[in-house]
mmCIF file of C-alpha atoms and ligand atoms in Angstrom:
data_model
loop_
_atom_site.group_PDB
_atom_site.id
_atom_site.type_symbol
_atom_site.label_atom_id
_atom_site.label_comp_id
_atom_site.label_asym_id
_atom_site.label_seq_id
_atom_site.Cartn_x
_atom_site.Cartn_y
_atom_site.Cartn_z
ATOM 1 C CA UNK A 1 8.644 21.939 -14.496
ATOM 2 C CA UNK A 2 10.575 20.286 -11.895
ATOM 3 C CA UNK A 3 12.132 23.628 -10.531
ATOM 4 C CA UNK A 4 8.740 24.677 -9.433
ATOM 5 C CA UNK A 5 8.364 21.488 -7.244
ATOM 6 C CA UNK A 6 10.091 20.821 -3.901
ATOM 7 C CA UNK A 7 13.612 19.068 -4.246
ATOM 8 C CA UNK A 8 11.840 16.228 -2.499
ATOM 9 C CA UNK A 9 8.596 14.653 -3.415
ATOM 10 C CA UNK A 10 6.702 15.319 -0.523
ATOM 11 C CA UNK A 11 3.915 12.800 -1.014
ATOM 12 C CA UNK A 12 5.780 9.688 0.339
ATOM 13 C CA UNK A 13 6.982 11.501 3.574
ATOM 14 C CA UNK A 14 10.251 11.112 5.133
ATOM 15 C CA UNK A 15 9.168 8.719 7.987
ATOM 16 C CA UNK A 16 8.087 5.839 5.703
ATOM 17 C CA UNK A 17 8.278 2.580 7.400
ATOM 18 C CA UNK A 18 7.691 0.900 3.961
ATOM 19 C CA UNK A 19 10.150 -0.983 1.691
ATOM 20 C CA UNK A 20 13.230 0.371 -0.336
ATOM 21 C CA UNK A 21 13.742 -1.051 -3.894
ATOM 22 C CA UNK A 22 16.860 -1.691 -6.049
ATOM 23 C CA UNK A 23 16.885 -0.390 -9.404
ATOM 24 C CA UNK A 24 18.875 -2.106 -12.228
ATOM 25 C CA UNK A 25 17.607 -1.938 -15.718
ATOM 26 C CA UNK A 26 19.862 -4.891 -16.821
ATOM 27 C CA UNK A 27 17.766 -7.293 -14.640
ATOM 28 C CA UNK A 28 14.277 -6.066 -15.352
ATOM 29 C CA UNK A 29 11.846 -8.613 -16.269
ATOM 30 C CA UNK A 30 9.369 -6.410 -18.196
ATOM 31 C CA UNK A 31 9.649 -3.277 -20.346
ATOM 32 C CA UNK A 32 7.728 -1.286 -17.618
ATOM 33 C CA UNK A 33 10.080 -2.356 -14.931
ATOM 34 C CA UNK A 34 12.915 -1.552 -17.181
ATOM 35 C CA UNK A 35 11.448 2.120 -17.367
ATOM 36 C CA UNK A 36 10.824 2.372 -13.599
ATOM 37 C CA UNK A 37 14.399 1.183 -13.104
ATOM 38 C CA UNK A 38 15.769 4.010 -15.361
ATOM 39 C CA UNK A 39 13.644 6.517 -13.609
ATOM 40 C CA UNK A 40 15.550 5.150 -10.515
ATOM 41 C CA UNK A 41 18.542 6.475 -12.071
ATOM 42 C CA UNK A 42 17.069 9.728 -13.034
ATOM 43 C CA UNK A 43 15.423 10.552 -9.709
ATOM 44 C CA UNK A 44 15.816 9.554 -5.891
ATOM 45 C CA UNK A 45 14.880 6.448 -4.369
ATOM 46 C CA UNK A 46 12.741 6.340 -1.348
ATOM 47 C CA UNK A 47 10.444 4.280 0.857
ATOM 48 C CA UNK A 48 6.758 4.121 1.198
ATOM 49 C CA UNK A 49 4.246 3.459 4.067
ATOM 50 C CA UNK A 50 4.136 4.625 7.695
ATOM 51 C CA UNK A 51 2.027 7.782 7.121
ATOM 52 C CA UNK A 52 -0.974 8.356 9.062
ATOM 53 C CA UNK A 53 -3.919 7.576 6.590
ATOM 54 C CA UNK A 54 -6.123 10.519 7.622
ATOM 55 C CA UNK A 55 -3.363 13.034 7.304
ATOM 56 C CA UNK A 56 -2.640 11.580 4.016
ATOM 57 C CA UNK A 57 -6.007 11.911 2.753
ATOM 58 C CA UNK A 58 -6.046 15.555 3.905
ATOM 59 C CA UNK A 59 -2.938 15.956 2.158
ATOM 60 C CA UNK A 60 -3.997 14.641 -1.176
ATOM 61 C CA UNK A 61 -7.224 16.597 -1.135
ATOM 62 C CA UNK A 62 -5.170 19.787 -0.564
ATOM 63 C CA UNK A 63 -2.890 18.988 -3.511
ATOM 64 C CA UNK A 64 -5.877 18.234 -6.020
ATOM 65 C CA UNK A 65 -5.669 20.589 -9.041
ATOM 66 C CA UNK A 66 -2.634 22.341 -7.556
ATOM 67 C CA UNK A 67 1.191 21.656 -7.083
ATOM 68 C CA UNK A 68 3.068 20.184 -4.181
ATOM 69 C CA UNK A 69 4.648 23.773 -3.831
ATOM 70 C CA UNK A 70 1.340 25.407 -3.302
ATOM 71 C CA UNK A 71 -0.367 22.617 -1.217
ATOM 72 C CA UNK A 72 2.714 22.040 1.227
ATOM 73 C CA UNK A 73 2.152 25.409 3.054
ATOM 74 C CA UNK A 74 -1.654 24.757 3.108
ATOM 75 C CA UNK A 75 -0.844 21.479 4.713
ATOM 76 C CA UNK A 76 1.587 22.894 7.299
ATOM 77 C CA UNK A 77 -0.801 25.633 8.201
ATOM 78 C CA UNK A 78 -3.486 23.073 8.727
ATOM 79 C CA UNK A 79 -1.481 20.773 10.863
ATOM 80 C CA UNK A 80 -0.406 23.911 12.946
ATOM 81 C CA UNK A 81 -3.765 24.840 13.635
ATOM 82 C CA UNK A 82 -5.750 21.644 14.008
ATOM 83 C CA UNK A 83 -3.045 18.738 14.459
ATOM 84 C CA UNK A 84 -1.606 17.436 17.576
ATOM 85 C CA UNK A 85 1.155 19.985 17.584
ATOM 86 C CA UNK A 86 -1.440 22.658 17.184
ATOM 87 C CA UNK A 87 -0.669 24.228 20.741
ATOM 88 C CA UNK A 88 -2.907 24.697 23.728
ATOM 89 C CA UNK A 89 -6.220 24.540 22.306
ATOM 90 C CA UNK A 90 -7.869 24.118 25.861
ATOM 91 C CA UNK A 91 -5.936 26.787 27.649
ATOM 92 C CA UNK A 92 -4.578 24.343 30.166
ATOM 93 C CA UNK A 93 -0.909 25.418 29.541
ATOM 94 C CA UNK A 94 0.056 22.193 27.728
ATOM 95 C CA UNK A 95 0.128 21.193 24.121
ATOM 96 C CA UNK A 96 -3.064 19.252 23.643
ATOM 97 C CA UNK A 97 -3.119 15.916 22.199
ATOM 98 C CA UNK A 98 -5.709 16.731 19.488
ATOM 99 C CA UNK A 99 -7.336 13.960 17.199
ATOM 100 C CA UNK A 100 -6.826 15.817 13.878
ATOM 101 C CA UNK A 101 -10.259 14.043 12.366
ATOM 102 C CA UNK A 102 -12.159 15.305 15.354
ATOM 103 C CA UNK A 103 -10.673 18.693 15.381
ATOM 104 C CA UNK A 104 -11.569 19.109 11.571
ATOM 105 C CA UNK A 105 -14.994 17.756 11.943
ATOM 106 C CA UNK A 106 -15.607 20.627 14.418
ATOM 107 C CA UNK A 107 -13.672 23.215 12.503
ATOM 108 C CA UNK A 108 -15.331 26.591 11.317
ATOM 109 C CA UNK A 109 -15.484 26.231 7.804
ATOM 110 C CA UNK A 110 -14.459 29.912 7.040
ATOM 111 C CA UNK A 111 -11.391 29.431 9.374
ATOM 112 C CA UNK A 112 -10.359 26.342 7.670
ATOM 113 C CA UNK A 113 -10.853 27.842 4.243
ATOM 114 C CA UNK A 114 -8.734 30.688 5.256
ATOM 115 C CA UNK A 115 -6.066 28.417 6.607
ATOM 116 C CA UNK A 116 -5.684 26.458 3.502
ATOM 117 C CA UNK A 117 -6.019 29.428 1.076
ATOM 118 C CA UNK A 118 -2.749 28.916 -0.642
ATOM 119 C CA UNK A 119 -3.819 25.428 -1.887
ATOM 120 C CA UNK A 120 -6.481 27.055 -4.210
ATOM 121 C CA UNK A 121 -10.221 26.005 -4.495
ATOM 122 C CA UNK A 122 -10.114 26.549 -0.581
ATOM 123 C CA UNK A 123 -13.993 26.750 -0.163
ATOM 124 C CA UNK A 124 -14.620 23.465 -1.929
ATOM 125 C CA UNK A 125 -11.592 21.738 -0.304
ATOM 126 C CA UNK A 126 -12.371 23.041 3.268
ATOM 127 C CA UNK A 127 -16.040 21.819 2.771
ATOM 128 C CA UNK A 128 -14.913 18.294 1.701
ATOM 129 C CA UNK A 129 -12.273 17.988 4.297
ATOM 130 C CA UNK A 130 -15.010 18.796 7.115
ATOM 131 C CA UNK A 131 -17.324 16.370 5.671
ATOM 132 C CA UNK A 132 -14.904 13.605 5.468
ATOM 133 C CA UNK A 133 -13.576 14.090 9.005
ATOM 134 C CA UNK A 134 -17.297 14.024 10.326
ATOM 135 C CA UNK A 135 -17.658 10.915 8.391
ATOM 136 C CA UNK A 136 -14.454 9.441 9.616
ATOM 137 C CA UNK A 137 -15.274 10.220 13.184
ATOM 138 C CA UNK A 138 -18.657 8.530 12.776
ATOM 139 C CA UNK A 139 -17.312 5.369 11.213
ATOM 140 C CA UNK A 140 -14.219 4.843 12.918
ATOM 141 C CA UNK A 141 -14.238 7.017 16.048
ATOM 142 C CA UNK A 142 -11.497 9.354 14.785
ATOM 143 C CA UNK A 143 -8.071 9.547 13.342
ATOM 144 C CA UNK A 144 -6.597 6.469 15.035
ATOM 145 C CA UNK A 145 -9.346 4.076 14.055
ATOM 146 C CA UNK A 146 -9.253 5.247 10.549
ATOM 147 C CA UNK A 147 -5.488 4.758 10.312
ATOM 148 C CA UNK A 148 -5.898 1.079 11.676
ATOM 149 C CA UNK A 149 -8.533 0.368 9.203
ATOM 150 C CA UNK A 150 -6.358 1.411 6.203
ATOM 151 C CA UNK A 151 -3.317 -0.307 7.639
ATOM 152 C CA UNK A 152 -4.897 -3.503 8.513
ATOM 153 C CA UNK A 153 -7.902 -4.212 6.303
ATOM 154 C CA UNK A 154 -7.987 -5.890 3.000
ATOM 155 C CA UNK A 155 -6.796 -3.389 0.275
ATOM 156 C CA UNK A 156 -9.803 -3.752 -2.051
ATOM 157 C CA UNK A 157 -12.182 -2.962 0.865
ATOM 158 C CA UNK A 158 -10.081 0.015 1.861
ATOM 159 C CA UNK A 159 -10.059 1.255 -1.792
ATOM 160 C CA UNK A 160 -13.882 0.759 -2.154
ATOM 161 C CA UNK A 161 -14.554 2.579 1.088
ATOM 162 C CA UNK A 162 -12.335 5.368 0.071
ATOM 163 C CA UNK A 163 -13.811 5.741 -3.397
ATOM 164 C CA UNK A 164 -17.219 5.983 -1.767
ATOM 165 C CA UNK A 165 -16.096 9.231 -0.067
ATOM 166 C CA UNK A 166 -17.040 12.684 -1.682
ATOM 167 C CA UNK A 167 -13.765 14.237 -3.283
ATOM 168 C CA UNK A 168 -11.914 10.794 -3.414
ATOM 169 C CA UNK A 169 -11.255 9.509 -6.801
ATOM 170 C CA UNK A 170 -8.982 6.483 -7.712
ATOM 171 C CA UNK A 171 -5.709 8.354 -7.605
ATOM 172 C CA UNK A 172 -6.440 9.791 -4.228
ATOM 173 C CA UNK A 173 -7.546 6.296 -2.907
ATOM 174 C CA UNK A 174 -4.493 4.635 -4.438
ATOM 175 C CA UNK A 175 -2.110 7.266 -2.913
ATOM 176 C CA UNK A 176 -3.618 6.676 0.671
ATOM 177 C CA UNK A 177 -3.219 2.974 0.119
ATOM 178 C CA UNK A 178 0.223 3.417 -1.028
ATOM 179 C CA UNK A 179 1.801 6.023 1.251
ATOM 180 C CA UNK A 180 -0.355 5.291 4.440
ATOM 181 C CA UNK A 181 -1.229 1.537 4.077
ATOM 182 C CA UNK A 182 2.402 1.012 2.867
ATOM 183 C CA UNK A 183 0.770 -1.597 0.105
ATOM 184 C CA UNK A 184 3.060 -2.812 -2.202
ATOM 185 C CA UNK A 185 1.712 -3.283 -5.748
ATOM 186 C CA UNK A 186 -0.281 -0.156 -5.926
ATOM 187 C CA UNK A 187 0.486 2.114 -8.896
ATOM 188 C CA UNK A 188 -1.643 5.116 -8.721
ATOM 189 C CA UNK A 189 -2.484 6.586 -12.250
ATOM 190 C CA UNK A 190 -2.765 10.316 -12.567
ATOM 191 C CA UNK A 191 -3.053 12.349 -15.742
ATOM 192 C CA UNK A 192 0.720 12.100 -16.211
ATOM 193 C CA UNK A 193 1.164 8.289 -15.751
ATOM 194 C CA UNK A 194 -1.894 7.727 -18.011
ATOM 195 C CA UNK A 195 -0.375 9.628 -20.886
ATOM 196 C CA UNK A 196 3.226 8.398 -20.564
ATOM 197 C CA UNK A 197 2.468 4.474 -20.052
ATOM 198 C CA UNK A 198 0.166 4.871 -23.362
ATOM 199 C CA UNK A 199 2.821 6.939 -25.349
ATOM 200 C CA UNK A 200 5.486 4.448 -24.383
ATOM 201 C CA UNK A 201 3.560 1.479 -25.333
ATOM 202 C CA UNK A 202 3.415 0.205 -21.609
ATOM 203 C CA UNK A 203 -0.270 -0.129 -21.962
ATOM 204 C CA UNK A 204 -2.825 -0.148 -24.989
ATOM 205 C CA UNK A 205 -3.257 3.343 -26.551
ATOM 206 C CA UNK A 206 -6.911 3.564 -25.785
ATOM 207 C CA UNK A 207 -6.639 2.172 -22.215
ATOM 208 C CA UNK A 208 -8.627 4.179 -19.606
ATOM 209 C CA UNK A 209 -7.012 4.894 -16.015
ATOM 210 C CA UNK A 210 -8.161 1.711 -14.593
ATOM 211 C CA UNK A 211 -6.644 -0.321 -17.425
ATOM 212 C CA UNK A 212 -3.228 1.449 -17.449
ATOM 213 C CA UNK A 213 -3.227 0.721 -13.659
ATOM 214 C CA UNK A 214 -3.904 -2.894 -14.308
ATOM 215 C CA UNK A 215 -1.051 -3.122 -16.693
ATOM 216 C CA UNK A 216 1.472 -1.361 -14.738
ATOM 217 C CA UNK A 217 0.567 -3.371 -11.510
ATOM 218 C CA UNK A 218 1.024 -6.559 -13.669
ATOM 219 C CA UNK A 219 4.420 -5.558 -14.991
ATOM 220 C CA UNK A 220 6.344 -3.604 -12.277
ATOM 221 C CA UNK A 221 7.216 -5.613 -9.058
ATOM 222 C CA UNK A 222 5.123 -4.605 -6.132
ATOM 223 C CA UNK A 223 8.052 -2.911 -4.212
ATOM 224 C CA UNK A 224 8.669 -0.614 -7.348
ATOM 225 C CA UNK A 225 5.151 0.755 -7.749
ATOM 226 C CA UNK A 226 5.326 3.590 -5.468
ATOM 227 C CA UNK A 227 8.739 5.056 -6.674
ATOM 228 C CA UNK A 228 7.395 4.250 -10.388
ATOM 229 C CA UNK A 229 4.349 6.552 -9.738
ATOM 230 C CA UNK A 230 6.019 9.638 -8.117
ATOM 231 C CA UNK A 231 8.948 9.369 -10.537
ATOM 232 C CA UNK A 232 6.729 9.004 -13.746
ATOM 233 C CA UNK A 233 5.150 12.260 -12.586
ATOM 234 C CA UNK A 234 8.274 13.938 -12.341
ATOM 235 C CA UNK A 235 9.465 12.571 -15.576
ATOM 236 C CA UNK A 236 6.040 13.872 -17.032
ATOM 237 C CA UNK A 237 6.696 17.307 -15.897
ATOM 238 C CA UNK A 238 10.376 17.396 -16.985
ATOM 239 C CA UNK A 239 10.635 15.433 -20.112
ATOM 240 C CA UNK A 240 7.331 14.068 -21.629
ATOM 241 C CA UNK A 241 4.848 16.766 -21.168
ATOM 242 C CA UNK A 242 1.408 16.706 -22.625
ATOM 243 C CA UNK A 243 2.033 19.224 -25.466
ATOM 244 C CA UNK A 244 5.842 19.048 -26.085
ATOM 245 C CA UNK A 245 7.552 15.941 -25.294
ATOM 246 C CA UNK A 246 11.352 16.392 -25.138
ATOM 247 C CA UNK A 247 11.814 14.123 -28.297
ATOM 248 C CA UNK A 248 9.701 16.271 -30.515
ATOM 249 C CA UNK A 249 12.481 18.711 -31.429
ATOM 250 C CA UNK A 250 15.525 16.511 -30.586
ATOM 251 C CA UNK A 251 15.413 12.716 -30.694
ATOM 252 C CA UNK A 252 18.359 12.518 -28.094
ATOM 253 C CA UNK A 253 16.664 14.900 -25.499
ATOM 254 C CA UNK A 254 14.766 12.017 -23.721
ATOM 255 C CA UNK A 255 16.592 9.569 -21.547
ATOM 256 C CA UNK A 256 13.864 6.921 -21.901
ATOM 257 C CA UNK A 257 13.671 7.134 -25.665
ATOM 258 C CA UNK A 258 14.972 3.700 -26.057
ATOM 259 C CA UNK A 259 12.014 2.203 -24.219
ATOM 260 C CA UNK A 260 9.423 4.364 -25.949
ATOM 261 C CA UNK A 261 7.054 3.677 -29.028
ATOM 262 C CA UNK A 262 6.143 7.479 -29.298
ATOM 263 C CA UNK A 263 2.516 6.648 -29.759
ATOM 264 C CA UNK A 264 0.800 9.900 -30.936
ATOM 265 C CA UNK A 265 4.125 11.749 -31.081
ATOM 266 C CA UNK A 266 5.255 12.731 -34.482
ATOM 267 C CA UNK A 267 8.647 14.489 -34.590
ATOM 268 C CA UNK A 268 8.617 14.804 -38.487
ATOM 269 C CA UNK A 269 5.603 17.091 -38.518
ATOM 270 C CA UNK A 270 5.862 18.249 -34.891
ATOM 271 C CA UNK A 271 2.336 17.074 -34.062
ATOM 272 C CA UNK A 272 1.214 15.601 -30.735
ATOM 273 C CA UNK A 273 -2.069 13.846 -30.175
ATOM 274 C CA UNK A 274 -3.483 11.646 -27.517
ATOM 275 C CA UNK A 275 -2.339 8.120 -27.984
ATOM 276 C CA UNK A 276 -6.183 6.937 -28.336
ATOM 277 C CA UNK A 277 -6.124 9.251 -31.375
ATOM 278 C CA UNK A 278 -3.074 8.001 -32.931
ATOM 279 C CA UNK A 279 -3.093 6.480 -36.324
HETATM 280 S S1 LIG B 1 10.581 9.511 -26.325
HETATM 281 FE FE1 LIG B 1 9.135 11.220 -26.470
HETATM 282 S S2 LIG B 1 7.161 10.352 -26.047
HETATM 283 FE FE2 LIG B 1 8.791 8.916 -25.442
HETATM 284 S S3 LIG B 1 8.993 8.962 -23.325
HETATM 285 FE FE3 LIG B 1 10.373 10.356 -24.129
HETATM 286 S S4 LIG B 1 9.591 12.438 -24.374
HETATM 287 FE FE4 LIG B 1 7.918 10.838 -24.002
#
C-alpha cells in the first residue's frame, strides 16, 4: 500500500532536467493517454531525466525485489561510503572527488554487502554491483564516461548494452534510459504495469512485457510515459492489486473504472485470474 512508500517517488529524483507534462483527460488522444491523465489527477506530476546514469543503475539494482522504502537507506549508505561526498578517503583532510564506479569496482564485497543490508539480497546485489562497476570502468573509464554514453548514444544501443549486463533486465534498462537519459517515449513495464494494462484492455490479454511496452509507447505521448510508469505502479499498489482489485467488492471504489475492461476480474463471483487466462 502507498503508506509503506515514501511520500514522493524517489526513482525520478528531484534534480531532473527532463520535461514536465500537462495532464488533461478531456483532450487525450487514446484511452491509454486518458488513463495516464487521470493518474495525473490522482498522483503528483514530476519531471524526468538529468540523473547520473551509473547511480541510477545502482539504485535500480538495490530496489530489485524490495520496496523504495527499504532500498532508499541502502542507497544513502552506499553513497555516503563510496560516493563523491563519501568523505576523506585518502586522508588528505579534504572531501575527495571519488568516481563512484571506480570506488565500487574496488570495494570489498563483505563491506559493500553490510553497507546495503537494508535492501535485502545484499550478497547477490553487492556482487552484481561490483561486477557492473568493474565492467563500466573497463569499457567507459568510469562513471562520467558511462553517464555520457547513456545520455548521448542511440537509445536502442544503450538499451541493448544495458540488457547485456548481468542483473539488468528490461525494466532496469528502461528506468536508466528514462531517469538518466531523460528519454521521452520510454514506458518501463514492471509487474504492476503488465497486469493493469492488460486488465484495463490497453494491451492484449496475453501480451508479454515487451508487447505491453510497445502498446503503451505507441499510445501514450513521449513526455507522459515516465509519469505513466511511476503512477501506474502507485495505482497498482493502492487500487488495482494482483489479488484484490478495488472494484471486486465495490464497483465505485476504483477511480479509473470508467476506462477499464476488467479483463480477468469477476466481481459477481469474487474471482480474479491473470488476464491471459480470462474467458
Ligand atoms: S476497475 Fe478494477 S480491474 Fe479495473 S483498474 Fe480499477 S481496480 Fe483495476
